[in-house]
Amino acid sequence: MTSNAPNAASSSEAEAIAALEVELDDFKAQQIACAARIKELLFSEKPSEGIVHAQEIFRLQQNKLRLQVEIDCRRNKINRIRLFGLDAERQSHPS
């Protein structure tokens, strides 16, 4: 029975890492879309004609930074699970 315990732990760790990687990919896709929208708005501005998108660009830049923090957090969680295991991650950062 003790021989199954490491397998169960590594299986749940692999599942946790896989779930975090899915979230990570989603945040990356959102960040890419956000950056593309910022670029689009910047190129469509015509200050001489009064067409500016400063507020929306600012909001999108904030969102892009928030997404970067989410990406960094997911990467850190994955690294902690790989280094210390799932139980240590849960103890240090209860959800």
GROMACS .gro file of C-alpha atoms in nm:
model
   95
    1MET     CA    1   0.000   0.000   0.000
    2THR     CA    2   0.285   0.239   0.069
    3SER     CA    3   0.418   0.184  -0.283
    4ASN     CA    4   0.096   0.336  -0.425
    5ALA     CA    5   0.120   0.649  -0.211
    6PRO     CA    6   0.408   0.808  -0.408
    7ASN     CA    7   0.228   0.728  -0.735
    8ALA     CA    8  -0.094   0.882  -0.608
    9ALA     CA    9   0.094   1.189  -0.493
   10SER     CA   10   0.281   1.227  -0.821
   11SER     CA   11  -0.043   1.169  -1.013
   12SER     CA   12  -0.225   1.442  -0.821
   13GLU     CA   13   0.078   1.668  -0.860
   14ALA     CA   14   0.077   1.606  -1.234
   15GLU     CA   15  -0.295   1.684  -1.246
   16ALA     CA   16  -0.244   2.005  -1.045
   17ILE     CA   17   0.042   2.111  -1.273
   18ALA     CA   18  -0.164   2.032  -1.583
   19ALA     CA   19  -0.454   2.242  -1.450
   20LEU     CA   20  -0.220   2.530  -1.371
   21GLU     CA   21  -0.065   2.506  -1.718
   22VAL     CA   22  -0.412   2.531  -1.874
   23GLU     CA   23  -0.474   2.847  -1.670
   24LEU     CA   24  -0.131   2.975  -1.767
   25ASP     CA   25  -0.203   2.925  -2.137
   26ASP     CA   26  -0.539   3.100  -2.100
   27PHE     CA   27  -0.379   3.401  -1.929
   28LYS     CA   28  -0.109   3.415  -2.198
   29ALA     CA   29  -0.373   3.414  -2.471
   30GLN     CA   30  -0.564   3.692  -2.294
   31GLN     CA   31  -0.243   3.892  -2.258
   32ILE     CA   32  -0.162   3.855  -2.629
   33ALA     CA   33  -0.514   3.966  -2.722
   34CYS     CA   34  -0.485   4.261  -2.485
   35ALA     CA   35  -0.152   4.367  -2.636
   36ALA     CA   36  -0.297   4.338  -2.986
   37ARG     CA   37  -0.595   4.556  -2.889
   38ILE     CA   38  -0.363   4.817  -2.736
   39LYS     CA   39  -0.160   4.825  -3.057
   40GLU     CA   40  -0.477   4.854  -3.264
   41LEU     CA   41  -0.602   5.146  -3.057
   42LEU     CA   42  -0.267   5.323  -3.067
   43PHE     CA   43  -0.254   5.303  -3.447
   44SER     CA   44  -0.615   5.419  -3.484
   45GLU     CA   45  -0.562   5.735  -3.279
   46LYS     CA   46  -0.570   6.064  -3.465
   47PRO     CA   47  -0.515   6.339  -3.209
   48SER     CA   48  -0.547   6.610  -3.475
   49GLU     CA   49  -0.901   6.488  -3.540
   50GLY     CA   50  -0.980   6.438  -3.172
   51ILE     CA   51  -0.972   6.059  -3.193
   52VAL     CA   52  -0.792   5.937  -2.884
   53HIS     CA   53  -0.833   5.620  -2.680
   54ALA     CA   54  -0.629   5.710  -2.372
   55GLN     CA   55  -0.870   5.572  -2.113
   56GLU     CA   56  -0.924   5.241  -2.289
   57ILE     CA   57  -0.551   5.203  -2.358
   58PHE     CA   58  -0.474   5.273  -1.992
   59ARG     CA   59  -0.736   5.019  -1.879
   60LEU     CA   60  -0.597   4.759  -2.118
   61GLN     CA   61  -0.241   4.823  -2.000
   62GLN     CA   62  -0.354   4.770  -1.642
   63ASN     CA   63  -0.525   4.447  -1.744
   64LYS     CA   64  -0.212   4.334  -1.929
   65LEU     CA   65  -0.006   4.391  -1.613
   66ARG     CA   66  -0.265   4.204  -1.404
   67LEU     CA   67  -0.245   3.913  -1.646
   68GLN     CA   68   0.136   3.914  -1.615
   69VAL     CA   69   0.100   3.885  -1.237
   70GLU     CA   70  -0.141   3.591  -1.283
   71ILE     CA   71   0.105   3.426  -1.522
   72ASP     CA   72   0.392   3.474  -1.276
   73CYS     CA   73   0.182   3.334  -0.990
   74ARG     CA   74   0.093   3.022  -1.189
   75ARG     CA   75   0.456   2.967  -1.290
   76ASN     CA   76   0.563   3.004  -0.927
   77LYS     CA   77   0.299   2.753  -0.813
   78ILE     CA   78   0.410   2.504  -1.076
   79ASN     CA   79   0.772   2.545  -0.968
   80ARG     CA   80   0.684   2.502  -0.598
   81ILE     CA   81   0.487   2.185  -0.673
   82ARG     CA   82   0.775   2.045  -0.879
   83LEU     CA   83   1.030   2.130  -0.610
   84PHE     CA   84   0.843   2.063  -0.286
   85GLY     CA   85   0.532   1.867  -0.378
   86LEU     CA   86   0.163   1.942  -0.371
   87ASP     CA   87   0.122   1.911   0.006
   88ALA     CA   88   0.387   2.177   0.070
   89GLU     CA   89   0.221   2.408  -0.184
   90ARG     CA   90  -0.118   2.365  -0.018
   91GLN     CA   91   0.027   2.433   0.328
   92SER     CA   92   0.212   2.745   0.221
   93HIS     CA   93  -0.075   2.889   0.013
   94PRO     CA   94  -0.415   2.759   0.119
   95SER     CA   95  -0.690   2.842  -0.130
   0.00000   0.00000   0.00000
